[in-house]
XYZ file of C-alpha atoms in Angstrom:
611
model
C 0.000 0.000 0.000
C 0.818 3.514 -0.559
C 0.969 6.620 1.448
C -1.588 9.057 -0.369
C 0.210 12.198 -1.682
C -1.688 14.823 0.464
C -2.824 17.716 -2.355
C -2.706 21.344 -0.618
C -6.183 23.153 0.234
C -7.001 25.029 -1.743
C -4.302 24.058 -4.167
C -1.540 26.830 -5.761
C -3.024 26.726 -9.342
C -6.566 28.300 -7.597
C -7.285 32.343 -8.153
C -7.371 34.043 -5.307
C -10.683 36.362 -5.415
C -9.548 39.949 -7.495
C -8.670 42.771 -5.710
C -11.159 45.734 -5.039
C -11.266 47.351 -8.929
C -12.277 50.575 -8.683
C -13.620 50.978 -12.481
C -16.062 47.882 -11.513
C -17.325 49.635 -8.188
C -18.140 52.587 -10.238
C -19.675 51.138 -12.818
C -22.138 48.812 -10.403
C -22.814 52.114 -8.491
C -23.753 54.149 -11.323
C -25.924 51.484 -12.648
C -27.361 50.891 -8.700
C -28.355 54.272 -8.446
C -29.661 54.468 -11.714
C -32.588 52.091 -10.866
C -33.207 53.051 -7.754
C -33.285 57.086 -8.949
C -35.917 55.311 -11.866
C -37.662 53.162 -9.401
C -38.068 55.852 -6.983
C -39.160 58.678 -8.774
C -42.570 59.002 -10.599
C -45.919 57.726 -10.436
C -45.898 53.628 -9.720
C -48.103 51.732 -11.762
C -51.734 51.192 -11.177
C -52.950 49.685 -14.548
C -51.818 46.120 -15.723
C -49.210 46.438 -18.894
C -49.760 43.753 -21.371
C -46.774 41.860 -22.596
C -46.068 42.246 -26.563
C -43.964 38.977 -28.236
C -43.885 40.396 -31.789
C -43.228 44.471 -30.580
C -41.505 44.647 -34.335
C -43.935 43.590 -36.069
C -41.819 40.547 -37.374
C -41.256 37.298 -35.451
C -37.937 36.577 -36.175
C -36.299 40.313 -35.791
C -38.475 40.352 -32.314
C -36.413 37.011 -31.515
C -33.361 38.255 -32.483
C -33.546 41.309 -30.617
C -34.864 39.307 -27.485
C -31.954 37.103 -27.707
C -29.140 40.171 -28.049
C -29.315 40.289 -24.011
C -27.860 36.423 -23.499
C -25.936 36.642 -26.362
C -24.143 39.874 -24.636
C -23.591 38.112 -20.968
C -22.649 34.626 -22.550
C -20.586 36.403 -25.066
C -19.032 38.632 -22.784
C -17.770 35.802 -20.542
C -16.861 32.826 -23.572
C -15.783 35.027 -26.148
C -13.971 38.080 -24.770
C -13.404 36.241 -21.656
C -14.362 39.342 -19.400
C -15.132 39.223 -15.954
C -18.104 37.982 -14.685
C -19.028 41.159 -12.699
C -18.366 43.190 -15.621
C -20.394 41.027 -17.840
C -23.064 40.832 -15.680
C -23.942 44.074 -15.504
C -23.268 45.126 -18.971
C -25.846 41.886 -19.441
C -28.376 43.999 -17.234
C -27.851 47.003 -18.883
C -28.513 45.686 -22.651
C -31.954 43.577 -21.022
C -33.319 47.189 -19.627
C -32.467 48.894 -22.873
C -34.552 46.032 -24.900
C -37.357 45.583 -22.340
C -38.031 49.420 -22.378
C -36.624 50.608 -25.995
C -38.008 47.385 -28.375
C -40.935 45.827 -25.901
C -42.240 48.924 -24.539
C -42.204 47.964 -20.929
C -42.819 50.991 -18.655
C -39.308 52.662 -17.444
C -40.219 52.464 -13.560
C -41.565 48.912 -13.949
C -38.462 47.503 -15.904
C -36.249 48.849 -13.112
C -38.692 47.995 -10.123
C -37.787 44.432 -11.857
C -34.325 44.311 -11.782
C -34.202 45.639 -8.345
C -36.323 42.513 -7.279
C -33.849 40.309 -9.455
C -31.124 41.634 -7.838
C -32.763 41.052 -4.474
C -33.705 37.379 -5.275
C -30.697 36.605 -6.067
C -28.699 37.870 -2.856
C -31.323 35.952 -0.946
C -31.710 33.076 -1.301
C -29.206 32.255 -4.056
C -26.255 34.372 -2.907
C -27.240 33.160 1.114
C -27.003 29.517 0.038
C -23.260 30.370 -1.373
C -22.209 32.358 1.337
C -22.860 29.927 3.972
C -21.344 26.956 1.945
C -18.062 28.505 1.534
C -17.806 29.419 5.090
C -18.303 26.192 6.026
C -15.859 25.043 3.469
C -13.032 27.724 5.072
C -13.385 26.781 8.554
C -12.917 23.004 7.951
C -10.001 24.316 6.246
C -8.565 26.549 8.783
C -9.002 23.533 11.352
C -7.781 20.874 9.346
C -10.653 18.948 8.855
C -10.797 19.443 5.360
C -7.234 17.676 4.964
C -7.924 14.473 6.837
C -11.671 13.825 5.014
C -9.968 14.562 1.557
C -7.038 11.768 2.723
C -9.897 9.758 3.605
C -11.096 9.497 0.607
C -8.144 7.355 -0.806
C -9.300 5.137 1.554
C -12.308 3.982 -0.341
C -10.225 5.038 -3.881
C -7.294 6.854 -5.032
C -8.499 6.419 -8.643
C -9.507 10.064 -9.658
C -11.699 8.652 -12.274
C -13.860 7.138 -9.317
C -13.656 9.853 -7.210
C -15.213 12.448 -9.473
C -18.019 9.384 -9.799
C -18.544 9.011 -6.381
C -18.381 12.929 -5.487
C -19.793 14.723 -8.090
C -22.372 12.217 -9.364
C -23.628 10.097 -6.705
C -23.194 12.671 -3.761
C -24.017 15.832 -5.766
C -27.299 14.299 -6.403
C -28.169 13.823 -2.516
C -27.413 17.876 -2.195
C -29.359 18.456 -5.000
C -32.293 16.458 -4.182
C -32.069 17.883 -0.402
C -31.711 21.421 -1.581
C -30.744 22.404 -4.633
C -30.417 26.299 -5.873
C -26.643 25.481 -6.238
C -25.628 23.670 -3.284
C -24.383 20.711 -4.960
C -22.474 22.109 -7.227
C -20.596 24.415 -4.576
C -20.246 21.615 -1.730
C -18.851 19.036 -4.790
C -16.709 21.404 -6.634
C -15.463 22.185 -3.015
C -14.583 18.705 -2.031
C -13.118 18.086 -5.604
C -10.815 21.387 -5.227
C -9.324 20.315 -1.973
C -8.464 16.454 -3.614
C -6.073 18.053 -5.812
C -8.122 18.727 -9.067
C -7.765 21.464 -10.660
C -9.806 24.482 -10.792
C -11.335 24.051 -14.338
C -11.786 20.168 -13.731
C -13.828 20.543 -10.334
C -15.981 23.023 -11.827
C -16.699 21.837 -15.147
C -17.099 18.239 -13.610
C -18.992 18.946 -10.896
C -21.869 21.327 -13.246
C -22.088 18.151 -15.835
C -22.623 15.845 -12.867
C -25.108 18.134 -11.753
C -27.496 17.145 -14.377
C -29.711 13.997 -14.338
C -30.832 14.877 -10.673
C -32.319 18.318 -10.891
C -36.024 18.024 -12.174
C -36.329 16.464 -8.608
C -34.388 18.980 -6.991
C -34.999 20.631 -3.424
C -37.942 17.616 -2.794
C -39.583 18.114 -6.265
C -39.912 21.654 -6.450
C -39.518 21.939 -10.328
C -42.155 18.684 -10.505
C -44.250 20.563 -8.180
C -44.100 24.525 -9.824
C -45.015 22.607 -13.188
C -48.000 21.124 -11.950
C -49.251 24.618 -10.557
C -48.525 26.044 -13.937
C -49.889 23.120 -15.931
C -52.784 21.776 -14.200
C -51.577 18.366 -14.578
C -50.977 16.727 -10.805
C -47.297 16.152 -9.734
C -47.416 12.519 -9.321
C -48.413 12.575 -13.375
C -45.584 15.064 -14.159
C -43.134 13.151 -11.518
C -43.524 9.549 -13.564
C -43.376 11.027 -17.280
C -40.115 12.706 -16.501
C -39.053 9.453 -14.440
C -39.440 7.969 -18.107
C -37.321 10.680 -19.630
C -34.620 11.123 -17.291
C -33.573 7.222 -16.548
C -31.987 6.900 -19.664
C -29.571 9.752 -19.063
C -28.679 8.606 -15.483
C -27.125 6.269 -16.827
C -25.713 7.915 -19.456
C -23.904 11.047 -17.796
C -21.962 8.879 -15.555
C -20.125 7.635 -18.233
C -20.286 11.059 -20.288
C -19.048 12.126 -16.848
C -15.329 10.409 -16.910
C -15.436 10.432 -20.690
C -14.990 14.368 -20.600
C -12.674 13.943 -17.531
C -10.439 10.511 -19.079
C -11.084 10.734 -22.628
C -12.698 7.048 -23.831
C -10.273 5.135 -22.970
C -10.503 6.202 -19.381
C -13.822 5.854 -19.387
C -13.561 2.358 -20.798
C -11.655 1.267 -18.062
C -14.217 1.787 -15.502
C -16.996 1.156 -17.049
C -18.462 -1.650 -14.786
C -17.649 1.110 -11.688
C -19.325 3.787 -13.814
C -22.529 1.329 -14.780
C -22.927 0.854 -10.676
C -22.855 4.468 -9.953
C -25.395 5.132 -12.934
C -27.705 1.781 -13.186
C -28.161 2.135 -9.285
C -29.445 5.684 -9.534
C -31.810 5.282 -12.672
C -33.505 2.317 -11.359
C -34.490 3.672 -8.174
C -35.064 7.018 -9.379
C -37.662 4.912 -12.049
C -39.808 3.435 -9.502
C -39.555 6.272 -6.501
C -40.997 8.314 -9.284
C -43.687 6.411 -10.902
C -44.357 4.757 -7.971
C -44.096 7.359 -4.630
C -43.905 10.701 -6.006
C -41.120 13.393 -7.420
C -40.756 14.435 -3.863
C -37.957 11.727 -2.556
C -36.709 10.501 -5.661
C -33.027 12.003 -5.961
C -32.324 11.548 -2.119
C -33.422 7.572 -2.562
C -31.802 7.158 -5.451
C -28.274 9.044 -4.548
C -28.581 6.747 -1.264
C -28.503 3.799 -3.061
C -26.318 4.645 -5.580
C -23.286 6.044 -3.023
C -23.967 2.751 -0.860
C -23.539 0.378 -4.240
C -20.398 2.310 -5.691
C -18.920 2.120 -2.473
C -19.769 -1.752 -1.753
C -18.471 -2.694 -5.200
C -15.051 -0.545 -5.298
C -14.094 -2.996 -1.788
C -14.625 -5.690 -4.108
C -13.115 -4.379 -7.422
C -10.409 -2.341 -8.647
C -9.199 -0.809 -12.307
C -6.303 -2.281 -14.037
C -4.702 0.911 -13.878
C -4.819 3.258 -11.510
C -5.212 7.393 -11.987
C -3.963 10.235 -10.362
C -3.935 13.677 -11.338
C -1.918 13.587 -14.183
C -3.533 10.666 -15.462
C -1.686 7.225 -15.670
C 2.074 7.456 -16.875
C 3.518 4.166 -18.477
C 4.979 1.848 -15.717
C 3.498 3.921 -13.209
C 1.876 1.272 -10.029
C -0.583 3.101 -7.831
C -2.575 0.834 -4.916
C -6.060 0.823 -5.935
C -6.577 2.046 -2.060
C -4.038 4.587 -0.366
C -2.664 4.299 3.373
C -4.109 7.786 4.530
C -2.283 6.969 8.454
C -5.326 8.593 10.066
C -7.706 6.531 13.120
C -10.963 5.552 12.193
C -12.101 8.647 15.428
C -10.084 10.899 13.327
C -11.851 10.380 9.722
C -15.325 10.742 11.609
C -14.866 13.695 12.861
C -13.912 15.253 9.359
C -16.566 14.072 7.907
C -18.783 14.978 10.411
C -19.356 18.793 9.474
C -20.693 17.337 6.335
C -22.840 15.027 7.617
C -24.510 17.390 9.754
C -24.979 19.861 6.545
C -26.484 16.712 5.151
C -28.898 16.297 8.085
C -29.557 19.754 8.228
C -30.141 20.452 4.823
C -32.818 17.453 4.335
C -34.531 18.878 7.275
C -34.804 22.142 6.111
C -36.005 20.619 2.893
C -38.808 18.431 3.904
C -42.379 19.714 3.642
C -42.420 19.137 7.261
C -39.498 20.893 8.040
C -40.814 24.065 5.891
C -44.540 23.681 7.264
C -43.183 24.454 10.962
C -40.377 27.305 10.314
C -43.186 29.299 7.804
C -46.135 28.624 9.010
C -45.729 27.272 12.819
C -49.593 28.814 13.914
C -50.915 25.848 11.830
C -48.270 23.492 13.373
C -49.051 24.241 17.097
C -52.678 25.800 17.767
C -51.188 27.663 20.505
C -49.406 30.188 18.706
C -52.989 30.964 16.529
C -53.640 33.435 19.050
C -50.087 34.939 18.906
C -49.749 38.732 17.550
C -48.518 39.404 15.180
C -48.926 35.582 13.862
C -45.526 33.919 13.925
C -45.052 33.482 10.288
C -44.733 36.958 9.775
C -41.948 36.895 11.416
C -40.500 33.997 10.658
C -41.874 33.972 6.260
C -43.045 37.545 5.875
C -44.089 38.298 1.950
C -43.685 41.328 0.407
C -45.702 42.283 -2.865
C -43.371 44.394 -4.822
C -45.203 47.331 -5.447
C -45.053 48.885 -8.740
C -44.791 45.280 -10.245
C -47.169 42.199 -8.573
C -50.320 41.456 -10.779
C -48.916 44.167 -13.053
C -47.264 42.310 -15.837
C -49.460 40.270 -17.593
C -48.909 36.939 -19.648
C -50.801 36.786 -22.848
C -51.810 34.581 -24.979
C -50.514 32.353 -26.726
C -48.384 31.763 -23.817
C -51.080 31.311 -21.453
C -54.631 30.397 -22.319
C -56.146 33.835 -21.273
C -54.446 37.231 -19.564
C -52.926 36.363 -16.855
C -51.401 38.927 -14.336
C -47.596 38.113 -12.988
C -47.462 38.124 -8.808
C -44.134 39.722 -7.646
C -43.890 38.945 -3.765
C -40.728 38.869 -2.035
C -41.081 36.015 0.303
C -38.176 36.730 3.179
C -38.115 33.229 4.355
C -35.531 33.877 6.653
C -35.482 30.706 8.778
C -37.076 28.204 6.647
C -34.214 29.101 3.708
C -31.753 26.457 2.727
C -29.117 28.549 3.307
C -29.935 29.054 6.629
C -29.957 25.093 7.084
C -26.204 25.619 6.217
C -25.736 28.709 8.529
C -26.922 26.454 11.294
C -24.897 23.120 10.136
C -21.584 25.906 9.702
C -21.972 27.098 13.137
C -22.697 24.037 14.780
C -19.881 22.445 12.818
C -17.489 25.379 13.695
C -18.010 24.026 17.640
C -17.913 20.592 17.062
C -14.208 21.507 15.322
C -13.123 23.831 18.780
C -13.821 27.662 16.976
C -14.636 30.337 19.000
C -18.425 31.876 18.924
C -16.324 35.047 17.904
C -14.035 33.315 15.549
C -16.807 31.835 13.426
C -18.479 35.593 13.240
C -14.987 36.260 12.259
C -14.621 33.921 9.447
C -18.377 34.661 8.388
C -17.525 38.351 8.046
C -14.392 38.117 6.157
C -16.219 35.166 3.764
C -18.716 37.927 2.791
C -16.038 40.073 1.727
C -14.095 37.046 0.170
C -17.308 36.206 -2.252
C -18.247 39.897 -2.833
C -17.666 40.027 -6.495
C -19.583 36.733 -7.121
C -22.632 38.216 -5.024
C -22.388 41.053 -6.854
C -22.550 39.060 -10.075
C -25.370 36.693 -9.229
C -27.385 39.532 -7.989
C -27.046 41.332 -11.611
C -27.497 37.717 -13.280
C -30.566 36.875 -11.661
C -32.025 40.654 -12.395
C -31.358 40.212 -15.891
C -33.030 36.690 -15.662
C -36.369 38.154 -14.072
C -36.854 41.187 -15.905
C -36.743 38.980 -19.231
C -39.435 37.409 -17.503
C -41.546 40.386 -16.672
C -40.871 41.980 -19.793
C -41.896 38.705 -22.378
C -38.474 39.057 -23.847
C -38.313 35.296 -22.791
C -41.738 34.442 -23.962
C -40.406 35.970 -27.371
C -37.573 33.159 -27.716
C -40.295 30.881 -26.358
C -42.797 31.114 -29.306
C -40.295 30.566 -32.136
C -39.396 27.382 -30.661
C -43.440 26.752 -30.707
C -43.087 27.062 -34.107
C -41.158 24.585 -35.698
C -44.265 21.960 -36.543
C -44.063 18.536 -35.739
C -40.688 19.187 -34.655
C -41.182 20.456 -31.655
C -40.750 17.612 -29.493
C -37.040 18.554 -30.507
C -37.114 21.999 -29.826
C -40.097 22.227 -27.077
C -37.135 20.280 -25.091
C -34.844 22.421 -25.588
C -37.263 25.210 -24.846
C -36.818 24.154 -21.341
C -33.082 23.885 -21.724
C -33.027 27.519 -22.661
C -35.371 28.106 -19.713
C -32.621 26.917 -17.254
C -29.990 28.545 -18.995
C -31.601 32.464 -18.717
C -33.285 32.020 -15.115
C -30.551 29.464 -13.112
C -33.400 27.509 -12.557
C -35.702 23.979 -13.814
C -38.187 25.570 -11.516
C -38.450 28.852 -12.651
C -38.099 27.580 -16.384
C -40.937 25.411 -15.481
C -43.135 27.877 -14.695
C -41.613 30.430 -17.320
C -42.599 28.031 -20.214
C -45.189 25.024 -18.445
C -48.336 26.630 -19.532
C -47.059 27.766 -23.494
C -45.824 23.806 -24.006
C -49.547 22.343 -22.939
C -50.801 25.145 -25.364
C -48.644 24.386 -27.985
C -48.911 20.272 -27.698
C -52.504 20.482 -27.802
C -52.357 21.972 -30.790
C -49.609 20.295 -32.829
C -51.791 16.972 -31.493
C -48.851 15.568 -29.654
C -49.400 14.942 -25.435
C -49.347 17.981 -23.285
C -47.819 15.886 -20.659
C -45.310 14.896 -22.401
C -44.180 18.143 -23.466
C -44.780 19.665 -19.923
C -42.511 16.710 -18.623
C -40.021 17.264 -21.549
C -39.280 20.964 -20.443
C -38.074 20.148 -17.071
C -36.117 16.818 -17.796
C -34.486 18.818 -21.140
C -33.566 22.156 -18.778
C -31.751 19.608 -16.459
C -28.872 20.066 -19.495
C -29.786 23.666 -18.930
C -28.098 23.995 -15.699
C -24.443 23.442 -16.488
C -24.425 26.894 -18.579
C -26.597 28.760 -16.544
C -24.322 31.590 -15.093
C -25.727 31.662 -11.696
C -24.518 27.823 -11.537
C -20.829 28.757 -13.121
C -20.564 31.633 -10.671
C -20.999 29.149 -7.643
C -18.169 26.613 -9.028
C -15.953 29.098 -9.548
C -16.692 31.047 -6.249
C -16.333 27.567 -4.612
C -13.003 26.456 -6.334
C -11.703 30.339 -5.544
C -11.150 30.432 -9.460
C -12.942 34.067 -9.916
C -12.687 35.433 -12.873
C -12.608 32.405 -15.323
C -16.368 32.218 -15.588
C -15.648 32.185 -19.291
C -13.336 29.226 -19.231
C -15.964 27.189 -17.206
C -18.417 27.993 -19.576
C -16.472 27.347 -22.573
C -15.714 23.859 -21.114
C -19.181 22.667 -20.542
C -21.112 24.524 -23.587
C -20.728 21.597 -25.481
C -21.429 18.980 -23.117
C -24.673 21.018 -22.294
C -25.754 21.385 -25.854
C -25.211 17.856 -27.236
C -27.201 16.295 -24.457
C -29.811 18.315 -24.626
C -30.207 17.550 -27.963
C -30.061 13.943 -27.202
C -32.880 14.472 -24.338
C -35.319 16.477 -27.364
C -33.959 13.126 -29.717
C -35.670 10.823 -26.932
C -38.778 12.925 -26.818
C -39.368 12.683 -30.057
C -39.308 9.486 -30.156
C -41.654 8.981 -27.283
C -43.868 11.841 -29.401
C -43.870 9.525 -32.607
C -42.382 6.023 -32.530
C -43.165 2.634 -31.816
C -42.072 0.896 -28.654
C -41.290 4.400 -27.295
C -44.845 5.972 -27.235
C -45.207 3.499 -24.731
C -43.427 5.572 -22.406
C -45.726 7.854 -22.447
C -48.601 8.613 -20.063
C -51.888 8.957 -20.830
């Protein structure tokens, strides 16, 4: 056996955060005051504003100029590799200009809207980060983070199997506990501190993050589509639990090919069938059996437990480190780490208590008591004010709830857009992984003032990449308040009978603007019923086929490629992550929209699909 090569944390080749610029302070000022000046001045809105999806008169010069805003932050960031702050708000800037100059949305609205998309995404997108990485730093600071990433080579020292067991199998436990980026920020963390390098953990960790999201957080993306949809979740839950199957067992292996090459791959492949074969069959039968709302946790479980039992039983011919596998170079399939068993469980402990925490926090249960605890325990009925205004209060954003509306052919009649600010403070999953962080910081001997220390300076540490997925997320929403989104929506609806193809990767493109299956789910749910009915193809089908193609979605998105790099410390190559997973991200979404239209038209495969 072999003494495992202990990798620094964070390793040399990661970026430490940029220094204060003053050019980018000014310029997210300027704009900051800008829409606050805008959304603070005038007469608000009384009168709903209908949303226009053809403002020019011309549905493919509406779509291009719809599209001009992505193609500006994605562009920004792949092609002229500029940083993410700056290409964030230059994003923002070019989505006001079109939502006010080309679709006529009122000037106090469209900034009222970004403000709220700026706010949405400090909490509870930017809290979930924040809390993540400061857990991350203190088991660094203490040491824990060195022991559990030696422990590791205990099970392997195979990096091929590591990503598989990290990134795929327990990414997909995060993500079905929580979502909203956790997994992707507590993987690409892990990975980071093993010795992979910056690009690798990120990139890796957003592919892995795939097969398990239309399950996410409990089923919140099965469960928004139903509300949008009118179809119940259980129906939605087992028609994408006969989409998604095929590609848990398929991004495994895409998984180490992008990581190994083929022949990499192919050296694994009865470790990487485990990993995948144990998560689609159980995520099959949770979901068309129980329900969307455990299906990613069950099947993760079982997965982890299977990889792990079969790598004590088998090992690859050759063995990989970082570098790959140099001619004549013998590894042990299993590395001496020289730590006690009492040592190893108390590394891992911090993260099994963020584990615990965050499926509390997640379970309807869970939520049910920290919003709403007056319908939990009569007693506090009587309380004033009720207790979930203080612990959930809702805020309707004036000058914008119920004043957008959604027309048709998007949705079936005029439908105004609520905008409520819902300040879940306690029930939040980021304050699941406050509470793990700060109970983990005393089970590892910190201070009560040196964790308020190291949560202080971890705000300041992340400030760019709050900063970023604040203006991200604004440009997200006000594409949804303004229909430039619905725009790029209807010229997917029509391309014929094709669109099984290209309703799929309607929902791709979903993901991809708003962060978010759920949000893309309600974005674009109601406009793929419509447009199933009437190309005669099943509505549920199509409904299903929007969250289980956005899955692919997620790996571009540029709220998820902020949290990798903010969790690998690699800020400022946004671009490079994104240039590294575009592909991946595009070709299997295309092979999800090649599956649904073969469920849509062919024989056995319409089989598949539910009446």
């Amino acid at each position: 056996m072999t003494v495992a090569t202990k990798p620094s944390s964070p390793p040399a080749t990661a970026t430490k955060p940029a220094a204060g610029n003053p050019v980018a302070g000014i310029l997210t000022a300027l704009v900051l005051v800008t829409l606050v000046v805008l959304a603070w001045t005038g007469v608000s809105p009384t009168t709903p504003w209908s949303q226009g999806y053809d403002p020019l008169g011309h549905w493919w010069l509406s779509t291009i100029l719809a599209a001009v805003p992505v193609i500006v932050l994605l562009g920004t960031l792949a092609v002229f590799r500029m940083k993410a702050h700056y290409a964030a708000v230059l994003g923002l800037v070019t989505a006001l200009l079109i939502a006010v100059g080309v679709f006529h949305m009122p000037v106090k609205m469209a900034s009222i809207t970004a403000i709220y998309g700026a706010c949405y995404g400090l909490f509870p997108i930017g809290w979930i980060i924040l809390n993540v990485i400061f857990l991350y730093r203190m088991t660094c600071e203490t040491g824990r983070f060195k022991v559990m990433q030696q422990s590791m080579t205990g099970i392997t020292q195979d990096t091929r199997l590591q990503i598989l067991l990290i990134a795929f199998s327990f990414g997909a436990f995060f993500e079905g506990a929580s979502g909203f980026g956790t997994p992707v920020a507590v993987t690409a963390a892990i990975l980071i501190g093993l010795g992979f390098k910056p690009l690798q953990a990120s990139g890796l960790s957003l592919i892995a993050n795939t097969a398990p999201v239309a399950y996410g957080a409990l089923g919140t993306p099965i469960i928004a589509l139903a509300a949008v949809s009118g179809f119940s979740e259980f129906t939605l839950g087992a028609q994408v639990g006969r989409i998604l199957p095929f590609f848990s067992v398929l991004v495994p292996f895409w998984l180490v090919w992008a990581y190994a090459g083929y022949k990499g791959m192919k050296e694994i492949w009865p470790a990487i069938a485990v990993a995948g074969v144990t998560f689609a069959i159980p995520q099959f039968l949770v979901s068309n059996f129980m329900g969307p709302w455990l299906t990613d946790i069950i099947a993760a479980i079982v997965s982890m437990l299977c990889l792990i039992g079969f790598l004590k039983i088998w090992r690859p011919k050759t063995i990989w480190g970082h570098e790959g596998h140099q001619e004549g170079e013998q590894r042990a399939a299993r590395g001496q780490h020289g730590y006690s068993r009492a040592e190893i469980v108390r590394a891992w402990l911090p993260w099994l208590v963020l584990s615990i925490s965050v499926f509390c926090w997640g379970t309807p249960t869970g939520k049910k008591i920290m919003n709403t605890p007056e319908k939990v325990f009569p007693s506090m009925s009587t309380w004033s004010p009720a207790p979930s205004k203080i612990t959930n209060p809702q805020f309707p954003v004036t000058g914008l709830n119920k004043l957008s509306q959604r027309m048709p052919p998007v949705v079936a009649k005029p439908t105004p857009e609520a905008a409520v600010f819902g300040f879940n403070w306690v029930s939040a999953t980021g304050s699941g992984i406050l509470f793990a962080a700060i109970i983990s910081g005393f089970i590892m001997g910190l201070s009560f003032t040196r964790i308020v220390a190291m949560w202080w300076q971890t705000i300041w540490h992340i400030r760019f990449s709050l900063m970023t997925i604040a203006a991200m997320l604004s440009l997200g929403i006000l594409t949804r308040y303004s229909g430039v989104d619905a725009t790029m929506g209807l010229a997917f609806a029509r391309t014929g009978h094709l669109y099984p193809f290209f309703g799929t990767l309607l929902g791709w493109l979903g993901v991809a603007l708003t962060g978010s299956d759920t949000s893309s789910n309600v974005l674009f749910g109601s406009l793929q019923k419509i447009s199933a009915q009437q190309i005669g193809i099943s509505p549920v089908l199509m409904c299903s086929a929007n969250s289980a193609g956005g899955v692919m979605g997620k790996m571009i998105d540029a709220q998820s490629i902020v949290v990798a790099s903010t969790a690998t410390e690699w800020y400022g190559h946004e671009g490079d992550i994104l240039r590294y997973v575009f592909f991946h991200s595009i070709a299997l979404a295309a092979l999800v929209g090649i599956l649904v239209t073969l469920q849509a038209y062919v024989f056995p495969f319409t089989r598949l699909v539910l009446p």
